[in-house]
Amino acid sequence: MKRARWGNRMVFVLAAVGSAAGLGNAWRFPYVCASNGGGAFLIPYFIALITAGIPVLIVEFLLGHKYQKGAPSSLGNFGKASEVVGWFAVFISFIIVTYYTVIMAWVFDYLWYSLKIAWAGDSSGFFFNKLLQVTEGPWTIGGFRLPVIIGLMLAWIAIYFTVKDSVHSIGKIIKWVVGLPIILLVVLAISGMTLDGAVEGINYYLSPDFSKLKDFSVWTAAFTQIFFSLSVGFAVMIAYSSYLDKESDITNNAFITAFANSGISFLAGFAIFSTLGYMAQATGSTLAEISTQGVGLAFVVYPEAISLLPFGAVGQVIFALLFFIALLTLGIDSAFSLVEGTSTAIADKFGTNKKKTTVWVIIVGAVISLLYATRAGLYWLDIVDRYVNNFGILVVSFIEVAIIARIIKPKKVIEYINSVSDIKVGKWFEILLGYISPIILGIVLIMTIKNEISDVINKTAYFADYPTSSLVVGGWVMLGVVLLVSILFARKKVINKTENE
Ligand code: PFF
């Protein structure tokens, strides 16, 4: 059977942007920017984008485009060890989707709660004690939380309907889930800017503190943000580009994806910090006190800000719905891209039926995600997320770039991409791919591992409160199992490999 194809170029670019633009843009970038030098952070951020993000994205587009297979089979052309890296990326993606869907589940729940601004008065108690009923530690699992399970079912059903026919069904929905959050973020940013205190919020977000640039951690923050945000170092971008025609552009698509993704992050910062600025002013607190990221921002601080808005009861409900629909539409295309990356990889290597493979990936994923629907789920989500993100992405990206630099050779890569792309790259790109990207990625990787080890030993990190045993299980054992399974999958011989759709 012939390989499936994206309907047209725009659909592919939208799907890539949709995967890249997710919760990371809305709840992580604004805070990371504000707390790492504000406007000055944009310097390391763009350096990371140009020296690592875009080159790795181009490499991933190239691998899928050239070999027309998911991550492991594409990388498998460079030997078994490279195939292991491909599977590692696949299983990291798979693990991410098992908890990313749980966050989607909370968003579904909050859409419902938005109708009454149910968290008003005690947004933190509402989220942690009422909705999640968090236990006292990761080893006290507690029971399941029904509202989370209901939300999870909705999330997985939504994913099933979007990926059931791979690029065909994704193509039908993608413009909505990419376009809508952009419109909603613009509306939220503009209405946020009308509020008292908004300017202070934006100042906090963007006023530059150049002295921060001396701090190495600001630079690693920029790189980690870029990778997670661009969805590179996972199996997704290789899978997506494997459904491109051989004549399709590579470089221009990568630039459009990267800049659209950064633009959405930047825009989200205005939506978030204008409203937080208002909240700081209304509650007499400082922005440093209230600004936070991740779960705390999306489900506690921002909802609380909404409940204080001077727009009347109906206005607040509308604002809340806009915010959670924005989160939902931002997140869902990232979530289903992870499923597609996984099912493409399996079907391509083992010749299994793509549709059935997707169903199985969803079933197994849904069952695993139940772990995070327990009362200890938040702890496990936090631990697993931290390890997967810090190491998974960097390791995979570094190895991909190293393969390019040492095995394929940048010169060949450039010949290939220039033969199909609108934007032709020159000698500078050869130097970038051959030297700059691998060296920079190597340094960032080593520094991250070093910081992690010293954080654990000195108990300096925020997660020091977790019992070490939970960090070992949710972090190192989890990564070890992922590696082991990746090796097993790579070694498995395939007899009678058939083409599949
Ligand atoms: N890029 C997404 C975000 O910023 O939220 C998350 C993500 C999606 C990471 C897909 C990795 C991936 F393969």
Short mmCIF file of C-alpha atoms and ligand atoms in Angstrom, two decimals:
data_model
loop_
_atom_site.label_atom_id
_atom_site.label_comp_id
_atom_site.label_asym_id
_atom_site.label_seq_id
_atom_site.Cartn_x
_atom_site.Cartn_y
_atom_site.Cartn_z
CA MET A 1 0.00 0.00 0.00
CA LYS A 2 1.19 3.50 -0.72
CA ARG A 3 2.31 5.68 2.16
CA ALA A 4 -0.27 8.22 3.36
CA ARG A 5 0.36 11.88 2.48
CA TRP A 6 -0.51 15.23 4.00
CA GLY A 7 -3.23 16.96 2.00
CA ASN A 8 -0.92 19.87 1.19
CA ARG A 9 2.04 21.81 2.49
CA MET A 10 -0.02 24.05 4.69
CA VAL A 11 -1.57 21.10 6.51
CA PHE A 12 1.86 19.73 7.27
CA VAL A 13 3.16 23.06 8.57
CA LEU A 14 0.05 23.52 10.67
CA ALA A 15 0.43 20.05 12.13
CA ALA A 16 4.07 20.76 12.97
CA VAL A 17 3.15 24.10 14.54
CA GLY A 18 0.29 22.40 16.37
CA SER A 19 2.63 19.85 17.87
CA ALA A 20 5.13 22.51 18.85
CA ALA A 21 2.68 25.01 20.26
CA GLY A 22 1.26 23.45 23.39
CA LEU A 23 1.11 23.92 27.12
CA GLY A 24 4.82 24.69 27.09
CA ASN A 25 4.13 27.93 25.25
CA ALA A 26 1.33 29.09 27.48
CA TRP A 27 2.38 28.07 30.91
CA ARG A 28 6.12 27.70 30.71
CA PHE A 29 7.64 30.24 28.35
CA PRO A 30 6.23 33.40 30.01
CA TYR A 31 7.51 32.38 33.41
CA VAL A 32 10.86 31.10 32.21
CA CYS A 33 11.34 34.37 30.36
CA ALA A 34 10.32 36.53 33.31
CA SER A 35 12.49 34.69 35.80
CA ASN A 36 15.57 34.40 33.64
CA GLY A 37 16.26 37.99 32.76
CA GLY A 38 12.98 39.13 31.12
CA GLY A 39 13.71 40.78 27.76
CA ALA A 40 17.38 39.83 28.13
CA PHE A 41 16.33 36.15 28.12
CA LEU A 42 15.35 36.57 24.49
CA ILE A 43 19.07 36.64 23.63
CA PRO A 44 19.90 33.12 24.88
CA TYR A 45 16.47 32.03 23.70
CA PHE A 46 17.11 33.08 20.10
CA ILE A 47 20.67 31.82 20.20
CA ALA A 48 19.32 28.44 21.32
CA LEU A 49 16.71 28.58 18.58
CA ILE A 50 19.21 29.34 15.83
CA THR A 51 22.11 27.17 16.97
CA ALA A 52 20.16 24.13 18.11
CA GLY A 53 16.38 24.30 17.74
CA ILE A 54 16.16 25.06 14.03
CA PRO A 55 19.12 22.86 12.98
CA VAL A 56 17.70 19.86 14.85
CA LEU A 57 14.25 20.55 13.44
CA ILE A 58 15.72 20.65 9.93
CA VAL A 59 17.57 17.40 10.63
CA GLU A 60 14.37 15.73 11.82
CA PHE A 61 12.39 16.98 8.83
CA LEU A 62 15.18 15.70 6.63
CA LEU A 63 15.27 12.24 8.23
CA GLY A 64 11.53 11.71 7.82
CA HIS A 65 11.48 13.22 4.35
CA LYS A 66 14.41 11.20 3.04
CA TYR A 67 13.68 7.81 4.57
CA GLN A 68 9.87 8.04 4.63
CA LYS A 69 9.67 6.18 7.92
CA GLY A 70 9.13 6.93 11.61
CA ALA A 71 12.02 7.79 13.93
CA PRO A 72 13.50 4.31 14.62
CA SER A 73 13.41 3.06 11.04
CA SER A 74 14.82 6.35 9.73
CA LEU A 75 17.61 6.44 12.26
CA GLY A 76 18.06 2.69 11.81
CA ASN A 77 19.79 3.46 8.52
CA PHE A 78 22.80 4.44 10.58
CA GLY A 79 23.06 1.25 12.55
CA LYS A 80 21.35 -0.53 15.40
CA ALA A 81 22.59 1.92 18.04
CA SER A 82 20.92 4.74 16.15
CA GLU A 83 17.73 2.75 15.93
CA VAL A 84 17.82 2.38 19.71
CA VAL A 85 17.94 6.16 19.93
CA GLY A 86 14.91 6.32 17.66
CA TRP A 87 12.97 3.96 19.92
CA PHE A 88 14.12 5.87 22.95
CA ALA A 89 12.57 8.98 21.42
CA VAL A 90 9.38 7.03 20.68
CA PHE A 91 8.96 5.74 24.22
CA ILE A 92 9.78 9.11 25.72
CA SER A 93 7.02 10.56 23.50
CA PHE A 94 4.70 7.79 24.61
CA ILE A 95 5.40 8.46 28.28
CA ILE A 96 4.77 12.14 27.76
CA VAL A 97 1.38 11.53 26.21
CA THR A 98 0.35 9.39 29.18
CA TYR A 99 0.58 12.42 31.45
CA TYR A 100 -0.05 15.20 28.92
CA THR A 101 -3.55 13.72 28.56
CA VAL A 102 -4.05 13.98 32.31
CA ILE A 103 -3.43 17.70 32.09
CA MET A 104 -5.91 17.80 29.22
CA ALA A 105 -8.30 15.98 31.56
CA TRP A 106 -7.97 18.73 34.16
CA VAL A 107 -8.59 21.28 31.43
CA PHE A 108 -11.82 19.48 30.48
CA ASP A 109 -12.83 19.53 34.14
CA TYR A 110 -12.04 23.21 34.41
CA LEU A 111 -14.16 23.99 31.39
CA TRP A 112 -17.03 22.60 33.38
CA TYR A 113 -16.03 24.42 36.59
CA SER A 114 -15.65 27.64 34.61
CA LEU A 115 -19.41 27.81 34.21
CA LYS A 116 -19.65 28.72 37.88
CA ILE A 117 -16.09 29.93 38.52
CA ALA A 118 -16.19 27.11 41.05
CA TRP A 119 -12.71 27.86 42.41
CA ALA A 120 -13.53 31.42 43.47
CA GLY A 121 -12.30 32.26 46.96
CA ASP A 122 -9.84 29.41 47.28
CA SER A 123 -8.32 28.46 43.95
CA SER A 124 -5.46 26.51 45.46
CA GLY A 125 -7.67 24.50 47.84
CA PHE A 126 -10.06 23.86 44.98
CA PHE A 127 -7.41 22.39 42.71
CA PHE A 128 -5.28 20.43 45.16
CA ASN A 129 -7.80 19.38 47.78
CA LYS A 130 -11.12 19.31 46.03
CA LEU A 131 -10.37 18.22 42.50
CA LEU A 132 -7.16 16.19 42.93
CA GLN A 133 -7.41 15.44 46.66
CA VAL A 134 -3.65 15.11 46.69
CA THR A 135 -2.28 12.67 49.27
CA GLU A 136 0.67 13.43 51.53
CA GLY A 137 3.31 11.89 49.28
CA PRO A 138 3.94 9.88 46.11
CA TRP A 139 3.83 6.53 47.86
CA THR A 140 0.40 7.16 49.34
CA ILE A 141 -1.50 6.44 46.17
CA GLY A 142 -5.08 6.95 47.43
CA GLY A 143 -7.98 6.09 45.15
CA PHE A 144 -8.89 7.29 41.70
CA ARG A 145 -10.42 10.70 41.12
CA LEU A 146 -13.59 10.31 39.13
CA PRO A 147 -13.61 13.81 37.58
CA VAL A 148 -10.07 13.21 36.34
CA ILE A 149 -11.04 9.86 34.86
CA ILE A 150 -13.99 11.44 33.06
CA GLY A 151 -11.71 14.16 31.69
CA LEU A 152 -9.20 11.52 30.65
CA MET A 153 -11.81 9.63 28.70
CA LEU A 154 -12.76 12.79 26.86
CA ALA A 155 -9.10 13.52 26.10
CA TRP A 156 -8.41 10.04 24.72
CA ILE A 157 -11.63 10.00 22.71
CA ALA A 158 -10.69 13.35 21.18
CA ILE A 159 -7.26 11.97 20.36
CA TYR A 160 -8.72 8.83 18.84
CA PHE A 161 -10.96 10.75 16.47
CA THR A 162 -8.14 13.01 15.31
CA VAL A 163 -5.51 10.35 14.69
CA LYS A 164 -7.64 7.40 13.62
CA ASP A 165 -6.87 7.97 9.95
CA SER A 166 -3.42 9.38 10.56
CA VAL A 167 -2.58 12.41 8.42
CA HIS A 168 -6.00 12.38 6.76
CA SER A 169 -8.00 12.83 9.92
CA ILE A 170 -5.37 15.12 11.45
CA GLY A 171 -5.57 17.26 8.31
CA LYS A 172 -9.29 17.81 8.79
CA ILE A 173 -9.04 19.19 12.29
CA ILE A 174 -5.66 20.85 12.39
CA LYS A 175 -6.51 24.34 11.18
CA TRP A 176 -9.09 24.70 13.94
CA VAL A 177 -6.90 23.59 16.78
CA VAL A 178 -4.01 25.73 15.60
CA GLY A 179 -6.02 28.80 14.62
CA LEU A 180 -8.39 28.98 17.55
CA PRO A 181 -5.86 29.25 20.38
CA ILE A 182 -4.05 32.01 18.53
CA ILE A 183 -7.27 33.99 18.22
CA LEU A 184 -8.15 33.32 21.85
CA LEU A 185 -4.71 34.33 23.08
CA VAL A 186 -4.99 37.58 21.11
CA VAL A 187 -8.38 38.25 22.70
CA LEU A 188 -7.05 37.42 26.18
CA ALA A 189 -3.95 39.57 25.66
CA ILE A 190 -5.92 42.55 24.38
CA SER A 191 -8.51 42.39 27.13
CA GLY A 192 -5.76 41.78 29.66
CA MET A 193 -3.96 44.90 28.53
CA THR A 194 -7.00 47.03 29.35
CA LEU A 195 -6.72 46.12 33.03
CA ASP A 196 -5.12 48.23 35.72
CA GLY A 197 -1.70 46.89 36.58
CA ALA A 198 -1.27 45.24 33.17
CA VAL A 199 1.74 47.43 32.36
CA GLU A 200 3.51 46.37 35.55
CA GLY A 201 2.81 42.77 34.58
CA ILE A 202 4.34 43.22 31.15
CA ASN A 203 7.31 45.05 32.65
CA TYR A 204 7.88 42.10 34.90
CA TYR A 205 7.68 39.76 31.92
CA LEU A 206 9.93 41.69 29.57
CA SER A 207 12.06 44.33 31.27
CA PRO A 208 15.60 43.19 30.59
CA ASP A 209 18.08 42.22 33.26
CA PHE A 210 21.30 41.64 31.38
CA SER A 211 23.23 40.65 34.48
CA LYS A 212 21.33 37.35 34.46
CA LEU A 213 23.08 36.34 31.25
CA LYS A 214 26.21 35.63 33.26
CA ASP A 215 24.39 32.80 34.95
CA PHE A 216 24.83 29.50 33.11
CA SER A 217 21.48 28.19 34.24
CA VAL A 218 19.78 30.90 32.20
CA TRP A 219 21.38 29.42 29.11
CA THR A 220 20.38 25.85 29.90
CA ALA A 221 16.86 27.12 30.59
CA ALA A 222 16.81 28.61 27.10
CA PHE A 223 17.88 25.35 25.46
CA THR A 224 15.49 23.15 27.40
CA GLN A 225 12.65 25.54 26.67
CA ILE A 226 13.43 25.53 22.95
CA PHE A 227 13.57 21.74 22.67
CA PHE A 228 10.44 20.94 24.58
CA SER A 229 8.61 23.74 22.91
CA LEU A 230 9.64 22.84 19.37
CA SER A 231 8.87 19.13 19.94
CA VAL A 232 12.34 18.20 18.69
CA GLY A 233 14.22 15.27 20.15
CA PHE A 234 11.00 13.26 20.16
CA ALA A 235 9.67 10.93 17.55
CA VAL A 236 7.06 13.35 16.34
CA MET A 237 8.69 15.63 13.79
CA ILE A 238 10.36 12.68 12.04
CA ALA A 239 7.04 10.85 11.84
CA TYR A 240 5.22 13.93 10.57
CA SER A 241 7.78 14.66 7.87
CA SER A 242 7.75 11.02 6.77
CA TYR A 243 4.32 11.71 5.30
CA LEU A 244 5.71 14.45 3.05
CA ASP A 245 6.25 13.96 -0.64
CA LYS A 246 9.84 13.62 -1.71
CA GLU A 247 9.63 16.96 -3.50
CA SER A 248 8.48 18.92 -0.46
CA ASP A 249 10.36 21.81 1.04
CA ILE A 250 12.35 21.31 4.22
CA THR A 251 14.15 24.45 5.40
CA ASN A 252 11.41 26.98 4.86
CA ASN A 253 8.90 24.71 6.60
CA ALA A 254 11.27 24.43 9.55
CA PHE A 255 11.74 28.20 9.79
CA ILE A 256 8.00 28.82 9.60
CA THR A 257 7.32 26.20 12.28
CA ALA A 258 10.01 27.55 14.59
CA PHE A 259 9.04 31.20 14.30
CA ALA A 260 5.32 30.54 14.54
CA ASN A 261 5.96 28.54 17.68
CA SER A 262 8.06 31.28 19.27
CA GLY A 263 5.49 33.88 18.25
CA ILE A 264 2.76 31.93 20.06
CA SER A 265 4.94 31.73 23.18
CA PHE A 266 5.59 35.43 23.09
CA LEU A 267 1.92 36.21 22.63
CA ALA A 268 0.95 33.94 25.53
CA GLY A 269 3.28 35.98 27.73
CA PHE A 270 1.15 39.07 27.11
CA ALA A 271 -2.05 37.21 27.92
CA ILE A 272 -0.63 35.77 31.13
CA PHE A 273 1.33 38.70 32.52
CA SER A 274 -1.22 41.42 31.77
CA THR A 275 -3.73 39.52 33.88
CA LEU A 276 -1.23 38.65 36.60
CA GLY A 277 -0.27 42.34 36.71
CA TYR A 278 -3.88 43.15 37.44
CA MET A 279 -4.05 40.48 40.11
CA ALA A 280 -0.88 41.75 41.82
CA GLN A 281 -2.34 45.21 41.93
CA ALA A 282 -5.77 44.03 43.10
CA THR A 283 -4.39 41.88 45.90
CA GLY A 284 -1.52 44.17 46.90
CA SER A 285 1.09 41.51 46.19
CA THR A 286 4.20 41.63 44.06
CA LEU A 287 4.47 39.87 40.73
CA ALA A 288 7.37 37.86 42.06
CA GLU A 289 5.06 36.49 44.75
CA ILE A 290 2.30 35.39 42.44
CA SER A 291 4.00 34.49 39.20
CA THR A 292 4.63 30.83 38.70
CA GLN A 293 4.58 28.26 35.94
CA GLY A 294 3.10 24.94 34.99
CA VAL A 295 0.24 23.43 36.85
CA GLY A 296 0.23 26.16 39.49
CA LEU A 297 -0.14 28.86 36.88
CA ALA A 298 -2.83 27.23 34.76
CA PHE A 299 -4.98 25.78 37.51
CA VAL A 300 -4.39 28.02 40.49
CA VAL A 301 -2.96 31.47 39.90
CA TYR A 302 -4.50 32.36 36.56
CA PRO A 303 -7.96 31.05 37.53
CA GLU A 304 -7.72 33.08 40.72
CA ALA A 305 -6.87 36.15 38.67
CA ILE A 306 -9.95 35.45 36.56
CA SER A 307 -12.14 35.31 39.66
CA LEU A 308 -10.96 38.81 40.56
CA LEU A 309 -11.55 40.40 37.17
CA PRO A 310 -13.79 43.47 37.09
CA PHE A 311 -15.89 42.07 34.23
CA GLY A 312 -18.91 40.88 36.23
CA ALA A 313 -19.98 37.26 36.71
CA VAL A 314 -20.73 36.60 33.05
CA GLY A 315 -17.54 38.32 31.94
CA GLN A 316 -15.51 36.12 34.24
CA VAL A 317 -17.15 32.97 32.94
CA ILE A 318 -16.43 34.03 29.36
CA PHE A 319 -12.82 34.88 30.22
CA ALA A 320 -12.38 31.52 31.97
CA LEU A 321 -13.88 29.63 29.05
CA LEU A 322 -11.63 31.47 26.59
CA PHE A 323 -8.59 30.60 28.66
CA PHE A 324 -9.37 26.92 29.07
CA ILE A 325 -10.47 26.48 25.47
CA ALA A 326 -7.15 28.08 24.49
CA LEU A 327 -5.30 25.58 26.68
CA LEU A 328 -7.35 22.70 25.35
CA THR A 329 -6.76 23.55 21.72
CA LEU A 330 -3.09 24.32 22.35
CA GLY A 331 -2.57 21.01 24.10
CA ILE A 332 -4.64 18.57 22.11
CA ASP A 333 -2.61 18.78 18.90
CA SER A 334 0.59 18.30 20.89
CA ALA A 335 -0.97 15.28 22.59
CA PHE A 336 -2.13 13.59 19.40
CA SER A 337 1.20 14.28 17.68
CA LEU A 338 2.83 12.14 20.36
CA VAL A 339 0.43 9.28 19.61
CA GLU A 340 1.06 9.62 15.89
CA GLY A 341 4.83 9.58 16.45
CA THR A 342 4.52 6.35 18.39
CA SER A 343 2.13 4.51 16.10
CA THR A 344 4.05 5.54 12.97
CA ALA A 345 7.24 4.12 14.47
CA ILE A 346 5.67 0.78 15.35
CA ALA A 347 3.75 0.32 12.10
CA ASP A 348 6.81 1.26 10.03
CA LYS A 349 9.13 -1.19 11.68
CA PHE A 350 6.83 -4.13 12.23
CA GLY A 351 4.59 -3.69 9.21
CA THR A 352 1.51 -3.76 11.41
CA ASN A 353 -1.75 -2.21 10.30
CA LYS A 354 -1.50 1.49 11.07
CA LYS A 355 -5.06 1.97 12.21
CA LYS A 356 -4.99 -0.99 14.57
CA THR A 357 -1.60 0.06 15.89
CA THR A 358 -2.98 3.50 16.69
CA VAL A 359 -5.89 1.97 18.58
CA TRP A 360 -3.49 -0.13 20.63
CA VAL A 361 -1.23 2.80 21.39
CA ILE A 362 -4.28 4.67 22.61
CA ILE A 363 -5.56 1.78 24.74
CA VAL A 364 -2.21 1.12 26.40
CA GLY A 365 -1.61 4.86 26.83
CA ALA A 366 -5.03 5.36 28.37
CA VAL A 367 -4.47 2.54 30.87
CA ILE A 368 -1.08 3.90 31.92
CA SER A 369 -2.48 7.41 32.24
CA LEU A 370 -4.80 6.11 34.97
CA LEU A 371 -1.78 6.11 37.28
CA TYR A 372 -1.89 9.89 37.20
CA ALA A 373 -5.61 9.93 37.85
CA THR A 374 -4.98 8.68 41.37
CA ARG A 375 -4.69 11.01 44.33
CA ALA A 376 -0.89 10.75 44.16
CA GLY A 377 -0.96 11.36 40.42
CA LEU A 378 0.28 14.93 40.60
CA TYR A 379 3.50 13.88 42.32
CA TRP A 380 4.23 11.23 39.75
CA LEU A 381 3.42 13.54 36.91
CA ASP A 382 5.85 16.06 38.30
CA ILE A 383 8.66 13.57 38.79
CA VAL A 384 8.31 11.77 35.47
CA ASP A 385 7.96 15.03 33.56
CA ARG A 386 11.11 16.43 35.05
CA TYR A 387 13.29 13.49 34.11
CA VAL A 388 11.83 12.87 30.70
CA ASN A 389 12.23 16.47 29.76
CA ASN A 390 15.60 17.21 31.15
CA PHE A 391 17.37 14.20 29.77
CA GLY A 392 15.30 12.52 27.15
CA ILE A 393 15.21 15.41 24.72
CA LEU A 394 18.79 16.50 25.13
CA VAL A 395 20.19 13.01 24.70
CA VAL A 396 18.17 12.30 21.57
CA SER A 397 18.87 15.69 19.98
CA PHE A 398 22.55 15.45 20.73
CA ILE A 399 22.81 12.02 19.14
CA GLU A 400 20.82 13.06 16.10
CA VAL A 401 23.11 15.99 15.54
CA ALA A 402 26.15 13.81 16.15
CA ILE A 403 24.91 11.35 13.52
CA ILE A 404 24.61 14.19 11.05
CA ALA A 405 28.02 15.59 11.92
CA ARG A 406 29.88 12.29 11.87
CA ILE A 407 28.00 9.82 9.72
CA ILE A 408 25.85 11.55 7.12
CA LYS A 409 28.14 14.61 6.96
CA PRO A 410 26.74 18.13 6.82
CA LYS A 411 27.81 18.61 3.19
CA LYS A 412 25.52 15.79 2.02
CA VAL A 413 22.70 17.07 4.20
CA ILE A 414 22.98 20.49 2.65
CA GLU A 415 23.00 19.12 -0.89
CA TYR A 416 19.87 17.14 -0.09
CA ILE A 417 17.89 19.90 1.57
CA ASN A 418 18.94 22.50 -1.00
CA SER A 419 17.70 20.25 -3.77
CA VAL A 420 14.14 20.43 -2.45
CA SER A 421 13.87 23.60 -0.36
CA ASP A 422 12.85 27.21 -1.05
CA ILE A 423 15.50 28.61 1.27
CA LYS A 424 18.96 27.44 0.25
CA VAL A 425 21.53 27.14 2.98
CA GLY A 426 25.24 27.65 2.52
CA LYS A 427 28.58 27.03 4.15
CA TRP A 428 27.45 28.63 7.41
CA PHE A 429 24.94 25.84 7.86
CA GLU A 430 27.64 23.26 7.34
CA ILE A 431 29.66 24.81 10.17
CA LEU A 432 26.54 25.04 12.31
CA LEU A 433 25.59 21.40 11.82
CA GLY A 434 29.10 20.02 11.81
CA TYR A 435 30.51 21.85 14.81
CA ILE A 436 28.45 24.46 16.60
CA SER A 437 25.26 22.47 17.27
CA PRO A 438 26.94 19.26 18.46
CA ILE A 439 29.39 21.13 20.69
CA ILE A 440 26.73 23.36 22.22
CA LEU A 441 24.34 20.46 22.74
CA GLY A 442 27.10 18.37 24.28
CA ILE A 443 27.94 21.14 26.76
CA VAL A 444 24.30 21.72 27.69
CA LEU A 445 23.78 18.00 28.18
CA ILE A 446 26.80 17.62 30.45
CA MET A 447 25.85 20.69 32.47
CA THR A 448 22.28 19.44 32.91
CA ILE A 449 23.45 16.06 34.15
CA LYS A 450 25.94 17.74 36.48
CA ASN A 451 23.29 20.06 37.90
CA GLU A 452 20.88 17.21 38.36
CA ILE A 453 23.38 15.13 40.28
CA SER A 454 24.39 18.02 42.51
CA ASP A 455 20.73 18.95 43.09
CA VAL A 456 19.95 15.42 44.21
CA ILE A 457 23.04 15.10 46.37
CA ASN A 458 22.68 18.49 48.01
CA LYS A 459 18.88 18.37 48.04
CA THR A 460 18.82 21.87 46.62
CA ALA A 461 16.03 21.51 44.12
CA TYR A 462 12.35 22.13 44.73
CA PHE A 463 11.65 18.44 44.38
CA ALA A 464 13.99 17.64 47.28
CA ASP A 465 10.88 17.12 49.36
CA TYR A 466 10.06 13.97 47.43
CA PRO A 467 11.37 10.75 48.97
CA THR A 468 14.53 9.73 47.14
CA SER A 469 12.96 6.35 46.39
CA SER A 470 10.23 8.05 44.32
CA LEU A 471 12.83 10.01 42.35
CA VAL A 472 14.74 6.82 41.70
CA VAL A 473 11.64 4.95 40.53
CA GLY A 474 9.94 7.77 38.61
CA GLY A 475 13.23 9.08 37.25
CA TRP A 476 16.15 6.75 36.83
CA VAL A 477 14.31 3.41 36.81
CA MET A 478 11.77 4.81 34.38
CA LEU A 479 14.53 6.03 32.05
CA GLY A 480 16.32 2.68 32.44
CA VAL A 481 13.20 0.77 31.47
CA VAL A 482 12.66 3.03 28.49
CA LEU A 483 16.22 2.35 27.37
CA LEU A 484 15.87 -1.39 27.85
CA VAL A 485 12.62 -1.59 25.93
CA SER A 486 14.19 0.54 23.19
CA ILE A 487 17.06 -1.92 22.87
CA LEU A 488 14.64 -4.86 22.72
CA PHE A 489 12.55 -3.19 20.03
CA ALA A 490 15.62 -2.30 18.00
CA ARG A 491 16.95 -5.86 18.18
CA LYS A 492 13.72 -7.46 17.20
CA LYS A 493 14.05 -8.80 13.69
CA VAL A 494 11.20 -8.32 11.32
CA ILE A 495 10.32 -11.07 8.92
CA ASN A 496 8.06 -10.24 6.04
CA LYS A 497 8.06 -6.50 6.47
CA THR A 498 5.10 -5.15 4.56
CA GLU A 499 4.28 -1.67 3.44
CA ASN A 500 1.48 -0.18 5.41
CA GLU A 501 -0.70 2.82 5.49
N1 PFF B 1 5.78 21.17 22.33
C1 PFF B 1 4.72 20.86 23.24
C2 PFF B 1 4.54 21.99 24.21
O1 PFF B 1 5.26 22.99 24.13
O2 PFF B 1 3.66 21.91 25.06
C3 PFF B 1 4.93 19.58 23.98
C4 PFF B 1 5.39 18.45 23.14
C5 PFF B 1 4.60 17.97 22.12
C6 PFF B 1 6.61 17.93 23.33
C7 PFF B 1 5.05 16.98 21.29
C8 PFF B 1 7.07 16.95 22.52
C9 PFF B 1 6.30 16.48 21.50
F1 PFF B 1 6.78 15.54 20.73
#
